[in-house]
PDB file of C-alpha atoms and ligand atoms in Angstrom:
ATOM      1  CA  MET A   2      36.665   7.384  24.670  1.00 50.00           C
ATOM      2  CA  ARG A   3      33.253   5.563  23.952  1.00 54.00           C
ATOM      3  CA  THR A   4      33.363   1.881  24.719  1.00 64.00           C
ATOM      4  CA  HIS A   5      30.064   1.061  22.849  1.00 86.00           C
ATOM      5  CA  ARG A   6      28.504   1.987  19.562  1.00 94.00           C
ATOM      6  CA  LEU A   7      25.068   3.712  20.040  1.00 98.00           C
ATOM      7  CA  GLU A   8      22.464   1.301  19.032  1.00 98.00           C
ATOM      8  CA  LEU A   9      19.805   2.539  16.702  1.00 98.00           C
ATOM      9  CA  LEU A  10      16.165   1.587  16.881  1.00 98.00           C
ATOM     10  CA  PRO A  11      14.239   2.474  13.810  1.00 98.00           C
ATOM     11  CA  ALA A  12      10.622   2.859  14.957  1.00 98.00           C
ATOM     12  CA  VAL A  13       7.402   1.340  13.511  1.00 98.00           C
ATOM     13  CA  ASP A  14       4.395   2.696  15.214  1.00 98.00           C
ATOM     14  CA  VAL A  15       1.222   0.828  14.131  1.00 98.00           C
ATOM     15  CA  ARG A  16      -2.298   2.767  14.211  1.00 97.00           C
ATOM     16  CA  ASP A  17      -5.350   1.150  12.317  1.00 97.00           C
ATOM     17  CA  GLY A  18      -3.178  -1.191  10.500  1.00 98.00           C
ATOM     18  CA  GLN A  19      -0.665   1.637   9.205  1.00 98.00           C
ATOM     19  CA  ALA A  20       2.798   2.770  10.007  1.00 97.00           C
ATOM     20  CA  VAL A  21       2.417   6.176  11.271  1.00 97.00           C
ATOM     21  CA  ARG A  22       4.212   8.995  12.969  1.00 94.00           C
ATOM     22  CA  LEU A  23       2.763  11.385  15.604  1.00 93.00           C
ATOM     23  CA  VAL A  24       3.365  14.723  16.810  1.00 93.00           C
ATOM     24  CA  HIS A  25       4.113  14.913  20.350  1.00 94.00           C
ATOM     25  CA  GLY A  26       2.179  11.408  20.697  1.00 91.00           C
ATOM     26  CA  GLU A  27      -1.212  12.993  20.107  1.00 93.00           C
ATOM     27  CA  SER A  28      -3.799  10.979  18.711  1.00 92.00           C
ATOM     28  CA  GLY A  29      -5.197  12.622  15.272  1.00 92.00           C
ATOM     29  CA  SER A  30      -1.618  13.898  14.419  1.00 94.00           C
ATOM     30  CA  GLU A  31      -0.737  10.962  12.378  1.00 93.00           C
ATOM     31  CA  THR A  32       1.192  10.759   8.985  1.00 94.00           C
ATOM     32  CA  SER A  33       0.793   7.568   7.541  1.00 96.00           C
ATOM     33  CA  TYR A  34       3.733   5.511   6.043  1.00 96.00           C
ATOM     34  CA  GLY A  35       2.067   2.551   4.765  1.00 96.00           C
ATOM     35  CA  ASP A  36       2.302  -0.938   5.484  1.00 98.00           C
ATOM     36  CA  PRO A  37       4.157  -1.733   8.746  1.00 98.00           C
ATOM     37  CA  MET A  38       5.516  -5.076   7.447  1.00 98.00           C
ATOM     38  CA  GLU A  39       7.085  -3.002   4.346  1.00 98.00           C
ATOM     39  CA  ALA A  40       8.449  -0.423   6.727  1.00 98.00           C
ATOM     40  CA  ALA A  41       9.968  -2.995   9.096  1.00 98.00           C
ATOM     41  CA  LEU A  42      11.468  -5.020   6.322  1.00 98.00           C
ATOM     42  CA  ALA A  43      13.092  -1.759   4.910  1.00 97.00           C
ATOM     43  CA  TRP A  44      14.754  -1.002   8.146  1.00 98.00           C
ATOM     44  CA  GLN A  45      16.011  -4.663   8.284  1.00 98.00           C
ATOM     45  CA  ARG A  46      17.263  -4.577   4.644  1.00 98.00           C
ATOM     46  CA  ALA A  47      18.988  -1.027   5.430  1.00 98.00           C
ATOM     47  CA  GLY A  48      20.928  -2.965   8.358  1.00 98.00           C
ATOM     48  CA  ALA A  49      19.049  -2.240  11.351  1.00 98.00           C
ATOM     49  CA  GLU A  50      19.917  -4.484  14.337  1.00 97.00           C
ATOM     50  CA  TRP A  51      16.822  -3.540  16.357  1.00 98.00           C
ATOM     51  CA  LEU A  52      13.422  -2.578  15.548  1.00 98.00           C
ATOM     52  CA  HIS A  53      10.943  -0.275  17.980  1.00 98.00           C
ATOM     53  CA  LEU A  54       7.642  -1.778  17.316  1.00 98.00           C
ATOM     54  CA  VAL A  55       4.635   0.187  18.913  1.00 98.00           C
ATOM     55  CA  ASP A  56       0.908  -0.765  19.040  1.00 98.00           C
ATOM     56  CA  LEU A  57      -0.529   2.770  19.210  1.00 97.00           C
ATOM     57  CA  ASP A  58      -4.099   1.827  19.329  1.00 97.00           C
ATOM     58  CA  ALA A  59      -3.301  -0.691  22.412  1.00 97.00           C
ATOM     59  CA  ALA A  60      -1.419   2.448  24.058  1.00 97.00           C
ATOM     60  CA  PHE A  61      -4.165   4.670  23.327  1.00 96.00           C
ATOM     61  CA  GLY A  62      -7.111   2.135  24.277  1.00 96.00           C
ATOM     62  CA  THR A  63      -8.602   2.272  20.860  1.00 96.00           C
ATOM     63  CA  GLY A  64      -8.403  -1.312  19.976  1.00 97.00           C
ATOM     64  CA  ASP A  65      -5.141  -3.062  18.942  1.00 97.00           C
ATOM     65  CA  ASN A  66      -3.033  -4.174  16.185  1.00 98.00           C
ATOM     66  CA  ARG A  67      -1.890  -7.265  17.896  1.00 96.00           C
ATOM     67  CA  ALA A  68      -2.112 -10.032  15.142  1.00 97.00           C
ATOM     68  CA  GLN A  69      -0.549  -7.691  12.752  1.00 98.00           C
ATOM     69  CA  ILE A  70       2.238  -6.727  15.249  1.00 97.00           C
ATOM     70  CA  ALA A  71       3.029 -10.305  15.941  1.00 97.00           C
ATOM     71  CA  GLU A  72       3.382 -11.100  12.291  1.00 98.00           C
ATOM     72  CA  VAL A  73       5.715  -8.290  11.779  1.00 98.00           C
ATOM     73  CA  ALA A  74       7.966  -9.342  14.987  1.00 98.00           C
ATOM     74  CA  ARG A  75       7.927 -12.962  13.923  1.00 97.00           C
ATOM     75  CA  ALA A  76       8.981 -11.873  10.194  1.00 97.00           C
ATOM     76  CA  MET A  77      12.236 -10.081  11.543  1.00 97.00           C
ATOM     77  CA  ASP A  78      15.541 -11.610  11.892  1.00 97.00           C
ATOM     78  CA  LEU A  79      16.678  -8.624  13.934  1.00 98.00           C
ATOM     79  CA  LYS A  80      16.084  -7.811  17.620  1.00 98.00           C
ATOM     80  CA  VAL A  81      12.639  -6.348  18.272  1.00 98.00           C
ATOM     81  CA  GLU A  82      11.677  -4.346  21.335  1.00 98.00           C
ATOM     82  CA  LEU A  83       7.676  -4.242  21.427  1.00 98.00           C
ATOM     83  CA  SER A  84       5.481  -1.693  23.197  1.00 98.00           C
ATOM     84  CA  GLY A  85       1.987  -0.364  23.454  1.00 98.00           C
ATOM     85  CA  GLY A  86      -0.838  -1.841  25.635  1.00 97.00           C
ATOM     86  CA  ILE A  87       1.327  -4.536  27.748  1.00 98.00           C
ATOM     87  CA  ARG A  88      -0.276  -4.015  30.867  1.00 97.00           C
ATOM     88  CA  ASP A  89      -1.120  -7.436  32.189  1.00 98.00           C
ATOM     89  CA  ASP A  90      -0.145 -10.953  32.096  1.00 98.00           C
ATOM     90  CA  ALA A  91      -2.395 -11.847  29.010  1.00 97.00           C
ATOM     91  CA  SER A  92      -0.760  -8.868  26.984  1.00 97.00           C
ATOM     92  CA  LEU A  93       2.647  -9.586  28.361  1.00 98.00           C
ATOM     93  CA  ALA A  94       2.230 -13.240  27.465  1.00 98.00           C
ATOM     94  CA  ALA A  95       1.219 -12.469  23.873  1.00 97.00           C
ATOM     95  CA  ALA A  96       4.141 -10.018  23.449  1.00 98.00           C
ATOM     96  CA  LEU A  97       6.737 -12.436  24.654  1.00 97.00           C
ATOM     97  CA  ALA A  98       5.322 -15.258  22.541  1.00 97.00           C
ATOM     98  CA  THR A  99       6.307 -13.216  19.360  1.00 97.00           C
ATOM     99  CA  GLY A 100       9.808 -14.093  20.086  1.00 96.00           C
ATOM    100  CA  CYS A 101      10.790 -10.320  20.603  1.00 98.00           C
ATOM    101  CA  THR A 102      13.663  -9.557  22.543  1.00 98.00           C
ATOM    102  CA  ARG A 103      12.220  -7.212  25.061  1.00 98.00           C
ATOM    103  CA  VAL A 104       9.168  -5.535  25.875  1.00 98.00           C
ATOM    104  CA  ASN A 105       8.615  -1.910  27.001  1.00 98.00           C
ATOM    105  CA  LEU A 106       6.045  -1.162  29.797  1.00 98.00           C
ATOM    106  CA  GLY A 107       4.508   2.384  30.090  1.00 98.00           C
ATOM    107  CA  THR A 108       1.346   2.651  31.710  1.00 97.00           C
ATOM    108  CA  ALA A 109       1.669  -0.544  33.655  1.00 98.00           C
ATOM    109  CA  ALA A 110       4.666   0.825  35.489  1.00 97.00           C
ATOM    110  CA  LEU A 111       2.614   4.099  36.524  1.00 97.00           C
ATOM    111  CA  GLU A 112      -0.540   2.337  37.471  1.00 96.00           C
ATOM    112  CA  SER A 113       0.311  -1.390  38.235  1.00 97.00           C
ATOM    113  CA  PRO A 114       3.432  -1.112  40.289  1.00 97.00           C
ATOM    114  CA  GLU A 115       3.150  -4.428  42.016  1.00 98.00           C
ATOM    115  CA  TRP A 116       2.619  -6.462  38.777  1.00 98.00           C
ATOM    116  CA  VAL A 117       5.440  -4.525  37.088  1.00 98.00           C
ATOM    117  CA  ALA A 118       7.722  -5.476  40.150  1.00 98.00           C
ATOM    118  CA  LYS A 119       6.541  -9.188  39.705  1.00 98.00           C
ATOM    119  CA  VAL A 120       7.251  -9.299  36.084  1.00 98.00           C
ATOM    120  CA  ILE A 121      10.781  -7.610  36.546  1.00 98.00           C
ATOM    121  CA  ALA A 122      11.499 -10.258  38.994  1.00 98.00           C
ATOM    122  CA  GLU A 123      10.539 -12.908  36.523  1.00 98.00           C
ATOM    123  CA  HIS A 124      11.680 -11.841  33.171  1.00 98.00           C
ATOM    124  CA  GLY A 125      14.638  -9.587  34.149  1.00 98.00           C
ATOM    125  CA  ASP A 126      16.239  -8.203  30.904  1.00 97.00           C
ATOM    126  CA  LEU A 127      13.190  -9.061  28.704  1.00 98.00           C
ATOM    127  CA  ILE A 128      11.501  -6.090  30.351  1.00 98.00           C
ATOM    128  CA  ALA A 129      12.246  -2.350  30.037  1.00 98.00           C
ATOM    129  CA  VAL A 130      10.182   0.388  31.248  1.00 98.00           C
ATOM    130  CA  GLY A 131       9.155   3.354  29.072  1.00 98.00           C
ATOM    131  CA  LEU A 132       9.542   6.671  31.109  1.00 98.00           C
ATOM    132  CA  ASP A 133       7.475   9.134  28.881  1.00 97.00           C
ATOM    133  CA  VAL A 134       7.716  12.437  30.158  1.00 97.00           C
ATOM    134  CA  ARG A 135       6.556  15.944  29.922  1.00 96.00           C
ATOM    135  CA  GLY A 136       9.105  18.225  32.085  1.00 95.00           C
ATOM    136  CA  THR A 137       9.639  15.482  34.728  1.00 96.00           C
ATOM    137  CA  THR A 138       5.977  14.303  34.826  1.00 97.00           C
ATOM    138  CA  LEU A 139       5.501  10.809  33.709  1.00 98.00           C
ATOM    139  CA  ARG A 140       2.609  10.205  31.215  1.00 96.00           C
ATOM    140  CA  GLY A 141       0.405   7.058  30.480  1.00 94.00           C
ATOM    141  CA  ARG A 142      -2.527   5.833  28.576  1.00 94.00           C
ATOM    142  CA  GLY A 143      -1.602   7.090  25.342  1.00 91.00           C
ATOM    143  CA  TRP A 144       0.309  10.073  27.213  1.00 90.00           C
ATOM    144  CA  THR A 145      -2.874  11.517  28.078  1.00 92.00           C
ATOM    145  CA  ARG A 146      -2.658  10.976  31.755  1.00 92.00           C
ATOM    146  CA  ASP A 147      -0.178  12.279  34.432  1.00 95.00           C
ATOM    147  CA  GLY A 148       1.427   9.258  36.372  1.00 94.00           C
ATOM    148  CA  GLY A 149       3.855  10.688  38.915  1.00 95.00           C
ATOM    149  CA  ASP A 150       7.399  11.968  39.088  1.00 97.00           C
ATOM    150  CA  LEU A 151      10.041  10.628  36.899  1.00 98.00           C
ATOM    151  CA  TYR A 152      12.700  10.473  39.605  1.00 98.00           C
ATOM    152  CA  GLU A 153      10.588   8.927  42.238  1.00 98.00           C
ATOM    153  CA  THR A 154       9.514   6.203  39.682  1.00 98.00           C
ATOM    154  CA  LEU A 155      12.905   5.660  38.557  1.00 98.00           C
ATOM    155  CA  THR A 156      14.160   5.159  42.054  1.00 98.00           C
ATOM    156  CA  ARG A 157      11.401   2.633  42.591  1.00 98.00           C
ATOM    157  CA  LEU A 158      11.948   0.733  39.562  1.00 98.00           C
ATOM    158  CA  ASP A 159      15.671   0.525  40.028  1.00 98.00           C
ATOM    159  CA  SER A 160      15.258  -1.003  43.576  1.00 98.00           C
ATOM    160  CA  GLU A 161      12.908  -3.587  41.702  1.00 98.00           C
ATOM    161  CA  GLY A 162      15.706  -4.536  39.342  1.00 98.00           C
ATOM    162  CA  CYS A 163      14.460  -2.707  36.249  1.00 98.00           C
ATOM    163  CA  ALA A 164      17.156  -3.633  33.736  1.00 98.00           C
ATOM    164  CA  ARG A 165      16.474  -0.653  31.197  1.00 98.00           C
ATOM    165  CA  TYR A 166      14.828   2.448  30.581  1.00 98.00           C
ATOM    166  CA  VAL A 167      13.366   3.901  27.422  1.00 98.00           C
ATOM    167  CA  VAL A 168      12.948   7.732  27.818  1.00 98.00           C
ATOM    168  CA  THR A 169      10.857   9.829  25.741  1.00 97.00           C
ATOM    169  CA  ASP A 170      10.573  13.459  25.857  1.00 96.00           C
ATOM    170  CA  ILE A 171       7.030  13.991  24.665  1.00 95.00           C
ATOM    171  CA  ALA A 172       7.511  17.698  23.955  1.00 94.00           C
ATOM    172  CA  LYS A 173      10.145  16.555  21.273  1.00 93.00           C
ATOM    173  CA  ASP A 174       8.718  13.386  20.007  1.00 90.00           C
ATOM    174  CA  GLY A 175       7.746  13.640  16.281  1.00 91.00           C
ATOM    175  CA  THR A 176       9.066  17.337  16.023  1.00 93.00           C
ATOM    176  CA  LEU A 177      12.534  16.882  14.437  1.00 94.00           C
ATOM    177  CA  GLN A 178      13.636  19.352  16.922  1.00 95.00           C
ATOM    178  CA  GLY A 179      16.533  17.408  18.309  1.00 97.00           C
ATOM    179  CA  PRO A 180      16.762  15.076  21.364  1.00 98.00           C
ATOM    180  CA  ASN A 181      16.495  16.587  24.985  1.00 98.00           C
ATOM    181  CA  LEU A 182      19.966  15.999  25.928  1.00 98.00           C
ATOM    182  CA  GLU A 183      19.865  17.496  29.272  1.00 98.00           C
ATOM    183  CA  LEU A 184      17.007  15.140  30.402  1.00 98.00           C
ATOM    184  CA  LEU A 185      18.964  12.272  29.194  1.00 98.00           C
ATOM    185  CA  ARG A 186      21.961  13.378  31.225  1.00 98.00           C
ATOM    186  CA  ASN A 187      19.820  13.800  34.132  1.00 98.00           C
ATOM    187  CA  VAL A 188      18.162  10.458  33.864  1.00 98.00           C
ATOM    188  CA  CYS A 189      21.708   8.724  33.245  1.00 98.00           C
ATOM    189  CA  ALA A 190      22.937  10.580  36.451  1.00 98.00           C
ATOM    190  CA  ALA A 191      19.997   8.997  38.628  1.00 98.00           C
ATOM    191  CA  THR A 192      20.368   5.520  37.614  1.00 98.00           C
ATOM    192  CA  ASP A 193      23.036   2.990  36.628  1.00 98.00           C
ATOM    193  CA  ARG A 194      20.896   1.348  34.160  1.00 98.00           C
ATOM    194  CA  PRO A 195      21.215   1.887  30.339  1.00 98.00           C
ATOM    195  CA  VAL A 196      18.819   4.161  28.794  1.00 98.00           C
ATOM    196  CA  VAL A 197      17.475   4.242  25.316  1.00 98.00           C
ATOM    197  CA  ALA A 198      16.700   7.835  24.179  1.00 98.00           C
ATOM    198  CA  SER A 199      13.566   8.738  22.210  1.00 97.00           C
ATOM    199  CA  GLY A 200      11.875  11.775  20.826  1.00 95.00           C
ATOM    200  CA  GLY A 201      13.297  14.441  18.585  1.00 95.00           C
ATOM    201  CA  VAL A 202      16.100  12.974  16.709  1.00 97.00           C
ATOM    202  CA  SER A 203      16.455  15.310  13.390  1.00 97.00           C
ATOM    203  CA  SER A 204      19.835  14.859  11.939  1.00 98.00           C
ATOM    204  CA  LEU A 205      23.033  12.808  11.857  1.00 98.00           C
ATOM    205  CA  ASP A 206      24.607  15.460  14.225  1.00 98.00           C
ATOM    206  CA  ASP A 207      21.761  14.699  16.862  1.00 98.00           C
ATOM    207  CA  LEU A 208      22.695  10.932  16.538  1.00 98.00           C
ATOM    208  CA  ARG A 209      26.386  11.938  17.060  1.00 98.00           C
ATOM    209  CA  ALA A 210      25.282  14.311  20.007  1.00 98.00           C
ATOM    210  CA  LEU A 211      23.525  11.239  21.554  1.00 98.00           C
ATOM    211  CA  ALA A 212      26.529   8.831  20.877  1.00 98.00           C
ATOM    212  CA  THR A 213      28.785  11.043  23.182  1.00 97.00           C
ATOM    213  CA  LEU A 214      26.356  10.268  25.860  1.00 98.00           C
ATOM    214  CA  VAL A 215      27.007   6.446  25.684  1.00 98.00           C
ATOM    215  CA  PRO A 216      29.785   6.776  28.510  1.00 97.00           C
ATOM    216  CA  GLU A 217      27.139   8.349  30.624  1.00 97.00           C
ATOM    217  CA  GLY A 218      24.537   5.532  30.025  1.00 98.00           C
ATOM    218  CA  VAL A 219      22.668   6.098  26.948  1.00 98.00           C
ATOM    219  CA  GLU A 220      22.576   2.820  25.079  1.00 98.00           C
ATOM    220  CA  GLY A 221      20.577   3.542  22.135  1.00 98.00           C
ATOM    221  CA  ALA A 222      18.406   5.871  20.154  1.00 98.00           C
ATOM    222  CA  ILE A 223      14.948   5.443  18.697  1.00 98.00           C
ATOM    223  CA  VAL A 224      14.578   6.940  15.420  1.00 98.00           C
ATOM    224  CA  GLY A 225      11.247   7.841  13.713  1.00 96.00           C
ATOM    225  CA  LYS A 226      10.344  10.595  11.824  1.00 96.00           C
ATOM    226  CA  ALA A 227      13.565  11.583  10.603  1.00 97.00           C
ATOM    227  CA  LEU A 228      13.915   8.306   8.797  1.00 97.00           C
ATOM    228  CA  TYR A 229      10.334   8.550   7.201  1.00 97.00           C
ATOM    229  CA  ALA A 230      10.862  12.146   6.244  1.00 95.00           C
ATOM    230  CA  LYS A 231      14.162  11.037   4.680  1.00 97.00           C
ATOM    231  CA  ALA A 232      16.340  13.567   6.771  1.00 98.00           C
ATOM    232  CA  PHE A 233      19.031  11.005   6.274  1.00 98.00           C
ATOM    233  CA  THR A 234      18.935   7.056   5.475  1.00 98.00           C
ATOM    234  CA  LEU A 235      19.427   4.474   8.072  1.00 98.00           C
ATOM    235  CA  GLU A 236      22.701   3.325   6.414  1.00 98.00           C
ATOM    236  CA  GLU A 237      23.962   7.039   7.033  1.00 98.00           C
ATOM    237  CA  ALA A 238      22.893   6.868  10.428  1.00 98.00           C
ATOM    238  CA  LEU A 239      24.636   3.511  11.282  1.00 98.00           C
ATOM    239  CA  GLU A 240      27.814   4.846   9.901  1.00 97.00           C
ATOM    240  CA  ALA A 241      27.618   8.321  11.758  1.00 97.00           C
ATOM    241  CA  VAL A 242      27.409   6.333  15.028  1.00 97.00           C
ATOM    242  CA  SER A 243      30.075   3.653  14.435  1.00 94.00           C
ATOM    243  CA  VAL A 244      33.015   3.880  16.580  1.00 71.00           C
TER     244      VAL A 244
HETATM  245  O1  LIG B1348       5.453   6.224  20.600  1.00 60.40           O
HETATM  246  C1  LIG B1348       4.424   7.094  20.449  1.00 60.40           C
HETATM  247  O2  LIG B1348       4.503   7.940  19.586  1.00 60.40           O
HETATM  248  C2  LIG B1348       3.242   6.948  21.535  1.00 60.40           C
HETATM  249  C3  LIG B1348       2.308   7.953  21.488  1.00 60.40           C
HETATM  250  C4  LIG B1348       1.332   7.899  22.426  1.00 60.40           C
HETATM  251  C5  LIG B1348       1.377   6.945  23.512  1.00 60.40           C
HETATM  252  C6  LIG B1348       2.377   5.725  23.472  1.00 60.40           C
HETATM  253  C7  LIG B1348       3.283   5.886  22.432  1.00 60.40           C
HETATM  254  N1  LIG B1348       4.308   5.010  22.299  1.00 60.40           N
HETATM  255  C8  LIG B1348       4.674   3.730  23.159  1.00 60.40           C
HETATM  256  O3  LIG B1348       3.614   3.371  23.835  1.00 60.40           O
HETATM  257  C9  LIG B1348       4.171   2.773  24.984  1.00 60.40           C
HETATM  258  C10 LIG B1348       3.211   2.744  26.081  1.00 60.40           C
HETATM  259  O4  LIG B1348       2.172   2.021  26.035  1.00 60.40           O
HETATM  260  P1  LIG B1348       1.572   1.419  27.240  1.00 60.40           P
HETATM  261  O5  LIG B1348       1.459   2.858  27.926  1.00 60.40           O
HETATM  262  O6  LIG B1348       2.409   0.538  27.929  1.00 60.40           O
HETATM  263  O7  LIG B1348       0.065   1.106  26.898  1.00 60.40           O
HETATM  264  C11 LIG B1348       5.520   3.423  25.375  1.00 60.40           C
HETATM  265  O8  LIG B1348       6.498   2.569  25.685  1.00 60.40           O
HETATM  266  C12 LIG B1348       5.779   4.215  23.963  1.00 60.40           C
HETATM  267  O9  LIG B1348       6.944   3.105  23.241  1.00 60.40           O
END
């Protein structure tokens, strides 16, 4: 029997001031869905408890949408997970100053392990690490560069006290092909920390399948393309995972 409901995190990824979805995280594959504030408010009105808010330009190194993202984060009454380009003290301070519930570090966990260990020690549960993988190889800098082995990095981060992981299968992301349940099971078997699943959700059945992994450690699921493509509504998704 499941003890917790799967948390759902509708995504608002911002590129060049617009809410977009990418395919496999590839720059240039954007489909635009308009004003990020409108998208975020729509998910909030539909009953979202969380918002996964990403500055894609900061992740790619093509500028940033920091002011706009901060405005969205501050306007929300729900919990916000903020990511993209949080790689040093200044960007972390700016992210935390939005009042977000947690930040998600990607590239920094691969390239600046000492800094990440320090901020995990300082901020605890406010810090999650995004493990964005192709196969079992981590990818950073807008998912354009290899960043080491998933399980070695997980072991290191566990030993440093990392509170939570956001696991994205890049091969699935933005494709509506279903989540990589095997990867999620393997990650859950390798760590006792909660895991937020990301990539591939296409249907309510996918969400129900992810909900069966809650006892193994999957705490939540990021939902992007499926919501924007209207495969289902957020209200239907929340109902599907209610226990
Ligand atoms: O979410 C995406 O589609 C995405 C695509 C390409 C790069 C990053 C993407 N998303 C988020 O960005 C952070 C990583 O940013 P950084 O490496 O810390 O600058 C990652 O957690 C994803 O949530």
